[in-house]
Short mmCIF file of C-alpha atoms in Angstrom, two decimals:
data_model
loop_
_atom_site.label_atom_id
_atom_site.label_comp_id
_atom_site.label_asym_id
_atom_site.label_seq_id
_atom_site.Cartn_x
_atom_site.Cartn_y
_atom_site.Cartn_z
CA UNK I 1 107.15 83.87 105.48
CA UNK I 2 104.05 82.25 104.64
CA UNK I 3 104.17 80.22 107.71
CA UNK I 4 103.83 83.72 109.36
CA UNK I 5 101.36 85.22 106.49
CA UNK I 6 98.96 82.38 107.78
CA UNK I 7 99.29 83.10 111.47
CA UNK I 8 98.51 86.60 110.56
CA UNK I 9 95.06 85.99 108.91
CA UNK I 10 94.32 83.73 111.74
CA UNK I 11 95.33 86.40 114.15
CA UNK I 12 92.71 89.14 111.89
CA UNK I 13 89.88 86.58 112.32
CA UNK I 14 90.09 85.71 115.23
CA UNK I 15 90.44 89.35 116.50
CA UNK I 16 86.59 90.04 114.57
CA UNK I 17 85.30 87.72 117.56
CA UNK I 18 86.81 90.16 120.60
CA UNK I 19 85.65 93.21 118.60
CA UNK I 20 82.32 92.14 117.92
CA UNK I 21 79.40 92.96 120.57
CA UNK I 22 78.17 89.25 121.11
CA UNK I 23 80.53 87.24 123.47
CA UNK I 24 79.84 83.99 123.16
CA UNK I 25 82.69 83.63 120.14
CA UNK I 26 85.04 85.75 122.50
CA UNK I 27 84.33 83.53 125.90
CA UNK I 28 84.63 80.54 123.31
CA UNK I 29 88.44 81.57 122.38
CA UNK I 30 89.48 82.33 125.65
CA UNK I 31 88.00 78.99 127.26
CA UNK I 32 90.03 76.92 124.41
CA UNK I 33 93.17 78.88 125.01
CA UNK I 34 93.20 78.19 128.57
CA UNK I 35 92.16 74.31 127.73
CA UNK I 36 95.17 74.74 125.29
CA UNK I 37 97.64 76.00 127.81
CA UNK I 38 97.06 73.80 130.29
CA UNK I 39 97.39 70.42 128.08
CA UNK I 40 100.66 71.58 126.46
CA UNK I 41 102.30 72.28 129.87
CA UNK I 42 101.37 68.74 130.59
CA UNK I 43 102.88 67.37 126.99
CA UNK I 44 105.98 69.37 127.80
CA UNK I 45 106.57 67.42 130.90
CA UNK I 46 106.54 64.25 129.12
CA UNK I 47 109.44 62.70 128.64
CA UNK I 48 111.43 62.17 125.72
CA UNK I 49 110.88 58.34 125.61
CA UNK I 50 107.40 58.79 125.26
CA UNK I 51 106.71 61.74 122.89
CA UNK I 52 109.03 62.48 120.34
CA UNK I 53 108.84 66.57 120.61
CA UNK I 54 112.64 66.68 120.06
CA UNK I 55 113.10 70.17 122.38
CA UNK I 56 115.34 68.34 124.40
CA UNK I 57 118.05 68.21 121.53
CA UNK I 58 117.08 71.57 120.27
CA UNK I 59 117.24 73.60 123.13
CA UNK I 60 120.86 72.13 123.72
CA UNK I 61 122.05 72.87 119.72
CA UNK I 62 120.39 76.38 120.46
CA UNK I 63 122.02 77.25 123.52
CA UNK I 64 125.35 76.25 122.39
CA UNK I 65 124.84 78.29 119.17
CA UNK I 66 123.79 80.99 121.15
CA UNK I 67 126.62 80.56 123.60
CA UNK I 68 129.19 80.40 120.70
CA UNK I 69 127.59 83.59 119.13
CA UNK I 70 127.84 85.50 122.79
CA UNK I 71 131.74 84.51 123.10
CA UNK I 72 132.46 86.17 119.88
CA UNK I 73 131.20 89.22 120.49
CA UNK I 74 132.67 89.23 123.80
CA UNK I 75 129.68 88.47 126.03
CA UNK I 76 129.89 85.83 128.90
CA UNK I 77 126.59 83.99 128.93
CA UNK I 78 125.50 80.37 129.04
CA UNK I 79 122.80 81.22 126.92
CA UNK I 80 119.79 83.19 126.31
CA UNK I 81 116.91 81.50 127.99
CA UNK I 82 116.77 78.93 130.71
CA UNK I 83 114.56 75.76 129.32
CA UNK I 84 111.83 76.54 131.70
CA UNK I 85 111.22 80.11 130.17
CA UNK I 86 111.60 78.48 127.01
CA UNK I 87 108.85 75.86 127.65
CA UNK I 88 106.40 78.47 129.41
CA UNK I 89 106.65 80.22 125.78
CA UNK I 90 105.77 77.60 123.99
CA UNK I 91 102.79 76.61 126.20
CA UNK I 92 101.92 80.43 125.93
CA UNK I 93 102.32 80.31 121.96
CA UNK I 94 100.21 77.05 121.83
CA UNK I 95 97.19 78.45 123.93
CA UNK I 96 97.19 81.54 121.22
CA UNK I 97 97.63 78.79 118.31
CA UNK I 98 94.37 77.00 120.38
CA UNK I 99 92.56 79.95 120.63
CA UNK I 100 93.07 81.02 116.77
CA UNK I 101 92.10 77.35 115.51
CA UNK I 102 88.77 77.04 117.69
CA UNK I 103 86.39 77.87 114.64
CA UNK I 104 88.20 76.12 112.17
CA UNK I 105 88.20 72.54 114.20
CA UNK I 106 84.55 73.44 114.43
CA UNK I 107 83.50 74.02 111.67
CA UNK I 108 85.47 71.19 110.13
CA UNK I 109 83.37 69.17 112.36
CA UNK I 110 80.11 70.84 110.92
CA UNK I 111 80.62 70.43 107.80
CA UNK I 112 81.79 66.54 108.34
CA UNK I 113 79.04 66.16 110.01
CA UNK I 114 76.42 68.02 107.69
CA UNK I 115 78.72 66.23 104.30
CA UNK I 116 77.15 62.41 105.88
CA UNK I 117 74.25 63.43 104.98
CA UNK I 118 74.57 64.31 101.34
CA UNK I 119 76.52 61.96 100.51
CA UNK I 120 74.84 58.98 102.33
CA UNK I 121 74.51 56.82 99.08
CA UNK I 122 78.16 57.04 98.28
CA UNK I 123 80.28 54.76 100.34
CA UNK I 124 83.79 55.56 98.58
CA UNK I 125 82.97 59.25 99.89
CA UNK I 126 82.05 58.37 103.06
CA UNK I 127 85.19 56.59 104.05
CA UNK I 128 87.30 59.18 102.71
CA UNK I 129 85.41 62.11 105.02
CA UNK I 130 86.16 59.44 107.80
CA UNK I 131 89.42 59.04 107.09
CA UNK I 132 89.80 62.68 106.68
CA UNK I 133 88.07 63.29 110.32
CA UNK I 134 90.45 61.30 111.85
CA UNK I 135 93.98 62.02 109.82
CA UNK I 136 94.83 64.69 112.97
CA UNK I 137 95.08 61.26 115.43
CA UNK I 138 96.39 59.24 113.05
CA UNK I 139 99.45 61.54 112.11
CA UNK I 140 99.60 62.31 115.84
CA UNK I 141 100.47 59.18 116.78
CA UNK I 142 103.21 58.96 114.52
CA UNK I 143 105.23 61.01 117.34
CA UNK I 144 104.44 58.71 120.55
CA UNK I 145 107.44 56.63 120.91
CA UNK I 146 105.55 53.62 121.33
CA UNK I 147 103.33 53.52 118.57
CA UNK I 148 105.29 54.87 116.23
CA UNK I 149 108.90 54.27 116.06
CA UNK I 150 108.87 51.17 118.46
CA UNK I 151 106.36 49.32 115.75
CA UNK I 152 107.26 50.29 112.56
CA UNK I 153 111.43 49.88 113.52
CA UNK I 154 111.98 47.37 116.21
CA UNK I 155 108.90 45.17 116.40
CA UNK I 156 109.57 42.13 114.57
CA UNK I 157 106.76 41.27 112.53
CA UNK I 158 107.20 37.59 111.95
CA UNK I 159 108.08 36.58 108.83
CA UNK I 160 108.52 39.86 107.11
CA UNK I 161 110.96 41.36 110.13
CA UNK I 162 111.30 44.82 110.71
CA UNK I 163 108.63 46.86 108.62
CA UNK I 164 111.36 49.95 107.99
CA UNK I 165 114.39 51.45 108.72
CA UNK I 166 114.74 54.83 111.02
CA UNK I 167 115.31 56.95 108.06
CA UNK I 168 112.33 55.37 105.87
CA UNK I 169 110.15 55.87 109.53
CA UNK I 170 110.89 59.91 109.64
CA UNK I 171 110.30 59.97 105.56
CA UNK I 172 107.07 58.11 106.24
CA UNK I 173 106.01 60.48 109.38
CA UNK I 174 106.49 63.35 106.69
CA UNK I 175 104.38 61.69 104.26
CA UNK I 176 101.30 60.60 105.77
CA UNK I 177 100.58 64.04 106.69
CA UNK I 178 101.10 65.22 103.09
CA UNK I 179 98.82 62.17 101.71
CA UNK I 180 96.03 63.12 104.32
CA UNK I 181 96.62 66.77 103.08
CA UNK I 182 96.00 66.12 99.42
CA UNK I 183 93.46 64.32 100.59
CA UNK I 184 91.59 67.22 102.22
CA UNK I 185 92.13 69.67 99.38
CA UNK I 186 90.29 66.75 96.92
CA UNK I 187 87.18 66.74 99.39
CA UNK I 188 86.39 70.75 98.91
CA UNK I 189 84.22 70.74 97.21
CA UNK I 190 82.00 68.04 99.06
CA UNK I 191 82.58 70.30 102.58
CA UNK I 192 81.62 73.38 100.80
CA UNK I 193 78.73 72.29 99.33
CA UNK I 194 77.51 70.77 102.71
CA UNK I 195 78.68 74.40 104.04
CA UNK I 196 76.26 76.41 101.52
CA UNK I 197 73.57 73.33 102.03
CA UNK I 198 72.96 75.31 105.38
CA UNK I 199 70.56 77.97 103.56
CA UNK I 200 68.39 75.54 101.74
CA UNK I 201 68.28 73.93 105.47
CA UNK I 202 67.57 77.34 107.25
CA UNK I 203 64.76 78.10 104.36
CA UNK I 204 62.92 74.40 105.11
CA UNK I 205 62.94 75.06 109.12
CA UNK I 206 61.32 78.56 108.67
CA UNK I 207 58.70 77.28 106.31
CA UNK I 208 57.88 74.78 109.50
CA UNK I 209 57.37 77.60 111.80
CA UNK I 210 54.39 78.96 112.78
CA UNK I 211 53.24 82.50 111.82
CA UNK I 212 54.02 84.71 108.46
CA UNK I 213 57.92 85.65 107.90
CA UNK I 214 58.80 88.55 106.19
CA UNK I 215 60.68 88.86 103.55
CA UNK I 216 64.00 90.32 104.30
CA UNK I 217 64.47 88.32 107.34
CA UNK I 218 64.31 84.97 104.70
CA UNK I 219 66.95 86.86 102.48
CA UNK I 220 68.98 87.99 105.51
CA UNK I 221 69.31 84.34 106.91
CA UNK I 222 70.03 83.17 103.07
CA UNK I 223 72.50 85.96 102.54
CA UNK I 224 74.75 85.70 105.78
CA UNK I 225 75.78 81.64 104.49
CA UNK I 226 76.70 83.07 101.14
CA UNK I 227 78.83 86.01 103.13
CA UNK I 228 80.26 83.96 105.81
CA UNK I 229 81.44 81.35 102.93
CA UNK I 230 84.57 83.34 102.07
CA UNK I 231 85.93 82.77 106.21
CA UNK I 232 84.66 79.37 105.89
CA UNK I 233 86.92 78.66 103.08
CA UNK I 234 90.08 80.18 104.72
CA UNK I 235 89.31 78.77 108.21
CA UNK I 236 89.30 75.13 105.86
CA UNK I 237 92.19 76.21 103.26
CA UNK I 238 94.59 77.77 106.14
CA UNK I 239 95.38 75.13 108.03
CA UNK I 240 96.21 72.69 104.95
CA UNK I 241 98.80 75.44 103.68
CA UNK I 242 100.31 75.84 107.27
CA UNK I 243 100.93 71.96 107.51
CA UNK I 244 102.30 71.44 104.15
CA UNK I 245 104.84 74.38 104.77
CA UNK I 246 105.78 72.68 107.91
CA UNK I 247 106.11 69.75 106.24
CA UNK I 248 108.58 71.34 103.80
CA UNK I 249 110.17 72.91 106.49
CA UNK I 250 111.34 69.67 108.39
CA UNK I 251 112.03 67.56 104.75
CA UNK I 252 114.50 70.58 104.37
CA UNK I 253 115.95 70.50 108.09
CA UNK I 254 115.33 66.96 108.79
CA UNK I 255 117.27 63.76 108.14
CA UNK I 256 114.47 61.79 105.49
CA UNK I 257 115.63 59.66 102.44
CA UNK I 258 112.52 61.22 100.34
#
């Protein structure tokens, strides 16, 4: 359910940008949903071997639950979906996830890039917005066959052998992610602040113009950070929620010794 309550806020914002009259927000979505679509056809040809997406396995316990749950009720079927329709849906459902998480990604990277700034005398800080930036790759990587499972369970690594079991590996691929999120929700404050940083910014680079400014168009450009600030904090808090229910999720269906 919440899982589904968080797709549904995405879904509201991301309908404002088709509703609104400028177009460059709604030619944005539709661009990254297309970029979207076409890279997760192409991960959903990779093979097993290589990228541990596990919808091998699942689409054969599904179809013979589905199967089984056809024969009782008296219905001859092999089962519900071939695995190319199932595959085109999930390349469709990943170019509408793509197209939701556009301004989020972005502004992440705004406000990563705007926090270096501020915080350019703290080195501690620093490193943790780096590491932050990059957590996505880093927990990606967890899933390629050969970076992941191949090094941390069959690589022996001299005198110290084998770094982990399989079961410690899919308890530690659950845990990084939950790490990086805690992580994340600690460094709110410092993204934020670089956030509502943008209207002291926006006041200095009018004052450099030439010409007199009026009044109400220095209060309009102050007022729509300040308004803008409570979608700024969903499109950061969101995502964070989403993963950690995930997380929960496969802990709950998964085989991990945590």
């Amino acid at each position: 359910m919440v899982i589904l309550f968080v797709f549904k806020i995405f879904w509201s914002l991301t309908v404002l940008y088709f509703v609104g009259d400028e177009g460059g927000e709604r030619a944005l979505c539709i661009t990254f949903s297309f970029a979207c679509l076409v890279v997760a056809m192409g991960i959903l040809i990779v093979d097993e071997s290589v990228l541990e997406f596990g919808l091998e396995e699942a689409y054969s316990n599904f179809t013979l639950g589905a199967s089984l749950f056809l024969a009782r009720q008296g219905i001859d079927s092999s089962g519900p979906a071939s695995k190319i329709t199932l595959k085109l849906i999930l390349a469709l459902w990943s170019a509408v996830i793509g197209g939701c998480f556009v301004f989020p990604g972005l502004r992440l990277a705004q406000m990563y890039n705007d926090a270096q700034k501020y915080c350019i005398d703290n080195f501690i800080i620093r490193m943790l917005l780096h590491v932050n930036f990059v957590a996505p790759l880093l927990v990606m990587l967890l899933w390629l066959k050969p970076v992941g499972r191949e090094v941390f369970t069959k690589v022996q690594w001299g005198q110290y052998g084998i770094l982990m079991s399989a079961e410690a590996f899919e308890s530690f691929r659950l845990l990084l992610p939950l790490l990086l999120s805690v992580l994340r929700l600690c460094l709110t404050s410092v993204h934020m602040q670089a956030y509502l940083n943008l209207a002291h910014e926006r006041i200095q680079l009018l004052r450099n113009e030439a010409g007199r400014i009026a009044n109400i168009e220095l209060q309009r450009k102050v007022a729509r950070v300040f308004y803008y600030s409570s979608v700024v904090m969903l499109h950061y808090i969101l995502p964070i929620i989403l993963l950690l229910n995930i997380i929960f999720l496969l802990k709950t269906l998964g085989k991990c010794i945590i």
